[in-house]
Coordinates of C-alpha atoms in Angstrom, one line a residue:
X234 CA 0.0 0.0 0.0
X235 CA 1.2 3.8 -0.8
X236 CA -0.1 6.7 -0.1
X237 CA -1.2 9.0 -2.7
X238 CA 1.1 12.2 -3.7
X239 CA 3.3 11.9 -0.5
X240 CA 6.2 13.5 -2.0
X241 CA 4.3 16.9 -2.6
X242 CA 4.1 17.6 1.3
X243 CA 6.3 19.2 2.9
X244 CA 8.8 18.0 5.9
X245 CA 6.1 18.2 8.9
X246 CA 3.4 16.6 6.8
X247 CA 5.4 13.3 5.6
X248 CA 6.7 12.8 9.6
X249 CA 3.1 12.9 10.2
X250 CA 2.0 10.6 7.5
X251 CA 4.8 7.9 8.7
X252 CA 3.7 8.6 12.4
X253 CA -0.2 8.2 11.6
X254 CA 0.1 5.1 8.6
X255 CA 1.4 2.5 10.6
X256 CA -1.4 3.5 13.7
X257 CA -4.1 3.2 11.5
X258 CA -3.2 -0.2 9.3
X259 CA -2.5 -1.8 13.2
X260 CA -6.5 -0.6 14.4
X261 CA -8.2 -1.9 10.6
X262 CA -6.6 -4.8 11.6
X263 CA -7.5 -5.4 15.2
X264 CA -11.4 -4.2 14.3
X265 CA -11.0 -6.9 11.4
X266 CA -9.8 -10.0 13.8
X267 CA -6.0 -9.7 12.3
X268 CA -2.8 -9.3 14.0
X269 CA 0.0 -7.3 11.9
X270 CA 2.3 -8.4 14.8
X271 CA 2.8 -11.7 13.1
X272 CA 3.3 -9.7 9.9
X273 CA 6.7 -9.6 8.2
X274 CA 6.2 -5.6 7.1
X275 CA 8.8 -4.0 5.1
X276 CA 8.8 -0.2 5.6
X277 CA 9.2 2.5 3.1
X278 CA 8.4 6.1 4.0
X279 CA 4.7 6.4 3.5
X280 CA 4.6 3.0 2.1
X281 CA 4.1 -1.0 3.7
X282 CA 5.3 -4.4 2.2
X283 CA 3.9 -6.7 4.3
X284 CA 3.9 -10.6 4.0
X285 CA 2.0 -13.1 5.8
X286 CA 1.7 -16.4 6.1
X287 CA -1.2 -18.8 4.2
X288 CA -3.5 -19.5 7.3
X289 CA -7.2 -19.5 6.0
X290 CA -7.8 -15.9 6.7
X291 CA -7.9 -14.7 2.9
X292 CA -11.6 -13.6 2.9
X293 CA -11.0 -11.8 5.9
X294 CA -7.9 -9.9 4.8
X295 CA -9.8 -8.8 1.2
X296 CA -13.2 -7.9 2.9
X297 CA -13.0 -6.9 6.3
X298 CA -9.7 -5.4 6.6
X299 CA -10.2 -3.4 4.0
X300 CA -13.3 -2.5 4.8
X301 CA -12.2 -1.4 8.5
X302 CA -9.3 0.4 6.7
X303 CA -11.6 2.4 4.7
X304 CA -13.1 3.4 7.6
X305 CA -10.5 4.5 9.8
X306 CA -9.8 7.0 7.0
X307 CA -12.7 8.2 6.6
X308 CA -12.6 9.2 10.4
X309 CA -9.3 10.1 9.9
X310 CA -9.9 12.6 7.2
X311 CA -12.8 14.2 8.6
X312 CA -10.7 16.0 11.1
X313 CA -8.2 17.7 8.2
X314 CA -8.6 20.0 5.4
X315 CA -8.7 18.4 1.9
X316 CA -5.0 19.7 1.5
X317 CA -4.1 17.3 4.5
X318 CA -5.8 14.0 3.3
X319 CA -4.4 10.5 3.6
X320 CA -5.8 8.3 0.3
X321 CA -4.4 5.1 -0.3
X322 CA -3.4 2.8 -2.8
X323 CA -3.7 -0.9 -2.0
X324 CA -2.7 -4.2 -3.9
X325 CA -3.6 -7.7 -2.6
X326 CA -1.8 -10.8 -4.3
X327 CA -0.5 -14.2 -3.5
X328 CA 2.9 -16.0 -4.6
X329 CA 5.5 -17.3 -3.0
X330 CA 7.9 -14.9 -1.3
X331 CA 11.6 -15.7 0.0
X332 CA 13.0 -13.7 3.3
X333 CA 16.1 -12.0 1.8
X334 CA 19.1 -9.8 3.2
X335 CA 17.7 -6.5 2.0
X336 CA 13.9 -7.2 2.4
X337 CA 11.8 -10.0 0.1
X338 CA 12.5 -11.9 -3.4
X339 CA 10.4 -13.6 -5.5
X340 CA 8.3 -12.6 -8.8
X341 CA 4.8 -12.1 -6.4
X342 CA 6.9 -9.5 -4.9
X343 CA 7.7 -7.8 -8.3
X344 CA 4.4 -8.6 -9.2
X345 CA 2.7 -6.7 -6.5
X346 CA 4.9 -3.7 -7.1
X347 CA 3.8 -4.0 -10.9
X348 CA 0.2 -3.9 -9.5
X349 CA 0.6 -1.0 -6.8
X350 CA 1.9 0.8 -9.8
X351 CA -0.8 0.5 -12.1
X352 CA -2.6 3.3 -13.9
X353 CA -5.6 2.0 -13.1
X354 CA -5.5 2.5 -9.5
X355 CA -4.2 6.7 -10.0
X356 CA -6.9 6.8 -12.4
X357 CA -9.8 5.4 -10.1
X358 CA -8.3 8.1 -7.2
X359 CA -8.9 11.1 -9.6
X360 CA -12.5 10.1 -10.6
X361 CA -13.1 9.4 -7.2
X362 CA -12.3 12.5 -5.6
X363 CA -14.2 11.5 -2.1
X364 CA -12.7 8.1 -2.2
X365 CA -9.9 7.1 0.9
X366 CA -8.7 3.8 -0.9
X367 CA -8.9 2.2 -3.8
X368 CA -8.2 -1.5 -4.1
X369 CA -6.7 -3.9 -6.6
X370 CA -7.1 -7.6 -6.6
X371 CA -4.7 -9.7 -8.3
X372 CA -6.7 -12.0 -10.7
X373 CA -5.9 -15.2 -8.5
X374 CA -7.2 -13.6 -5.6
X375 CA -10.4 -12.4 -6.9
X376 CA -11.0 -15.5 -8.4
X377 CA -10.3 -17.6 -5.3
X378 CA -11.5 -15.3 -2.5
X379 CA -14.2 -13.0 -4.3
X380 CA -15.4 -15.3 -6.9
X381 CA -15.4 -18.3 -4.8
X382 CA -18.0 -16.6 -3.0
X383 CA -15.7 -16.2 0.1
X384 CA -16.6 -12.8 1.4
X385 CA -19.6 -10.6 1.5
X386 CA -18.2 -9.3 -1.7
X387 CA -19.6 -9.2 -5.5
X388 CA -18.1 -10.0 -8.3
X389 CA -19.7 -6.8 -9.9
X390 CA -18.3 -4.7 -7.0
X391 CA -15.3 -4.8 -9.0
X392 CA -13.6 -4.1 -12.0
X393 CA -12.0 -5.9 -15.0
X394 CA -8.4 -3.6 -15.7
X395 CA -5.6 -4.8 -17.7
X396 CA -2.1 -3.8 -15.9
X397 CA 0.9 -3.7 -17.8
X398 CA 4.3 -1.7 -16.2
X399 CA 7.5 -2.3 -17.5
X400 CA 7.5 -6.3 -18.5
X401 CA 4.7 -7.2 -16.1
X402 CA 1.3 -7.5 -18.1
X403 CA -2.0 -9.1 -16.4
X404 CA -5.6 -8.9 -15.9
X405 CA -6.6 -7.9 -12.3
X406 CA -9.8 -6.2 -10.4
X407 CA -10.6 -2.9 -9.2
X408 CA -12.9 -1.4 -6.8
X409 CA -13.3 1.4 -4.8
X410 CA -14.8 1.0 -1.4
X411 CA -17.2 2.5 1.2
X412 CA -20.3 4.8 0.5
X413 CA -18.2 7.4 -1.5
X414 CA -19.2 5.2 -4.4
X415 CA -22.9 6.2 -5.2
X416 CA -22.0 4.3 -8.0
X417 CA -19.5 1.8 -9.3
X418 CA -16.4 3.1 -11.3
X419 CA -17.7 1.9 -14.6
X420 CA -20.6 3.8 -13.8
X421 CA -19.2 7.2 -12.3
X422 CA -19.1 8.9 -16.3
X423 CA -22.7 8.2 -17.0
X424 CA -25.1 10.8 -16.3
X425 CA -27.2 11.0 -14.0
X426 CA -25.5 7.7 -12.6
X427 CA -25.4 9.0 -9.2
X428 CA -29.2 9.3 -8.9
X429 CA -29.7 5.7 -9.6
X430 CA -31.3 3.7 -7.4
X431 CA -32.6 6.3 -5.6
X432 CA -36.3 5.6 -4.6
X433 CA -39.5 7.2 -5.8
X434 CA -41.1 10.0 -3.8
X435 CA -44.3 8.5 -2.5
X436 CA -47.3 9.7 -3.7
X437 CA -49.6 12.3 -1.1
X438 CA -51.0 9.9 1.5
X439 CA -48.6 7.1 0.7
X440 CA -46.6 6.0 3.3
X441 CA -42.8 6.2 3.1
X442 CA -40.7 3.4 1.0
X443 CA -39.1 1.4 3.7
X444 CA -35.4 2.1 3.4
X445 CA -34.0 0.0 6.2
X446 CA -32.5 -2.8 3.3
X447 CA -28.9 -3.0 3.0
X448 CA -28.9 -0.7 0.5
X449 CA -30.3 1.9 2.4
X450 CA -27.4 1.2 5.3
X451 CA -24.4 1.0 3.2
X452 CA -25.5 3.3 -0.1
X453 CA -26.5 1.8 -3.5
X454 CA -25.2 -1.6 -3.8
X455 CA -22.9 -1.8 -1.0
X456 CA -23.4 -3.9 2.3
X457 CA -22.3 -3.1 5.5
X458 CA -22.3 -6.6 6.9
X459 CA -18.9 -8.1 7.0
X460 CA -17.3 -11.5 6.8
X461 CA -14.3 -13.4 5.8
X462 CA -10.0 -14.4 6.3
X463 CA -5.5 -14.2 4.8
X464 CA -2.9 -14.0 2.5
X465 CA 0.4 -15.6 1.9
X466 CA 3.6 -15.3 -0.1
X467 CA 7.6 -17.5 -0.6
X468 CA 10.8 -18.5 -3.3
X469 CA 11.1 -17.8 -6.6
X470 CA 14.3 -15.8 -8.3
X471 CA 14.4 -12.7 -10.2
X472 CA 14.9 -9.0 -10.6
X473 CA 13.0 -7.8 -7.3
X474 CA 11.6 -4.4 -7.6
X475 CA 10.5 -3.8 -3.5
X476 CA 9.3 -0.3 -4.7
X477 CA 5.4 -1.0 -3.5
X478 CA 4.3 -2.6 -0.6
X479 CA 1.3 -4.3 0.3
X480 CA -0.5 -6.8 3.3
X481 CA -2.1 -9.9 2.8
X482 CA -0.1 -11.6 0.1
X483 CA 2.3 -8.7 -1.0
X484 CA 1.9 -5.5 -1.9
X485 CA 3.4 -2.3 -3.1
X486 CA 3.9 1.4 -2.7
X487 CA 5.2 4.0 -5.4

């Protein structure tokens, strides 16, 4: 994970985004059942590798510690200007991953980078101008976590992209979470896209549509119920590119 345009703040801002990162992945994680204490995190500024082991806790890792993540920001960013926002890039995928002198190896390590660094994910933060986070699933994870039917999670809550950096080219799945959305990404250039799904007034002496679904509680198509588990990564040579950094099964930073 990375936060967006860190570089652009000045020297009191950046201590205070490396002070407050690290505070607020450690209570997403606690609220989601997860402890980043048995994480093997690699540190970068205003960015987090971290690698954990295979233990059953995938669903948990994609759904609700994201979704608690989302949320601590959201909090977190009510109390500053918009000058003085924290918005993060995240990247789940799974590989093996090999301990090495000067951090991790292995190609799920590059690949996450690869992924962290996708235009996709700078592209979904400028049409989402309210949006904290936005999160990229590598294809095997959707497919085994999300697809699987794993989480509380649809398939149509994300988005097909194609990534391609520097020699890394694969499919993988966007989505932007939390009731910022109003929409889905896909959606967010259509008019009048935010007023759908809104219900009809009620006609004089009707009585009031009931809105207590789960629409109504977490905005158009997004559920506010949780669920879910983890991630794992190990060994495979290569040229390792430890610019990004991610939880769960690797991530990245840029």
């Amino acid at each position: 994970m990375d936060a967006q345009a860190y570089g652009g703040n000045n020297d009191r801002r950046q201590s205070e985004i490396q002070h407050d990162l690290p505070r607020l992945l450690d209570r997403a994680a606690r609220s989601a059942g997860l402890d980043r204490a048995q994480w093997q995190i690699q540190r970068k500024g205003d960015e987090q590798l971290a690698v954990r082991p295979l233990d059953g806790a995938e669903p948990r890792l994609v759904d609700d510690y994201v979704r608690h993540l989302a949320a601590e920001l959201r909090e977190y960013n009510a109390q500053r200007v918009p000058e003085a926002r924290m918005r993060l890039r995240v990247v789940i995928h799974q590989g093996l991953v090999e301990l090495a002198d000067n951090g991790f190896a292995g190609s799920a390590v590059v690949a996450t980078a690869r992924l962290l660094n996708a235009p996709a994910l700078y592209d979904a933060l400028a049409a989402h101008p309210g949006a904290d986070l936005v999160l990229l699933l590598s294809d095997d994870v959707f497919r085994s976590v999300v697809k699987g039917g794993h989480t509380s999670l649809r398939t149509e809550d994300f988005t097909r992209v194609t990534v391609q950096v520097k020699e890394y080219q694969a499919e993988a799945w966007l989505r932007v979470p939390g009731p910022v959305l109003g929409a889905r990404t896909t959606d967010s250039h259509e008019p009048g896209a935010a007023e759908r799904g809104k219900p009809a007034a009620p006609a004089p002496g009707e009585p009031a549509a009931d809105r207590s679904g789960p629409a109504a509680a977490g905005g158009a198509g997004i559920s506010n119920e949780y669920r879910a588990d983890n991630i794992n990564v190990t060994n495979v040579a290569g040229d390792v590119d430890a610019r990004g950094a991610v939880f769960g099964f690797g991530g990245g930073g840029g």
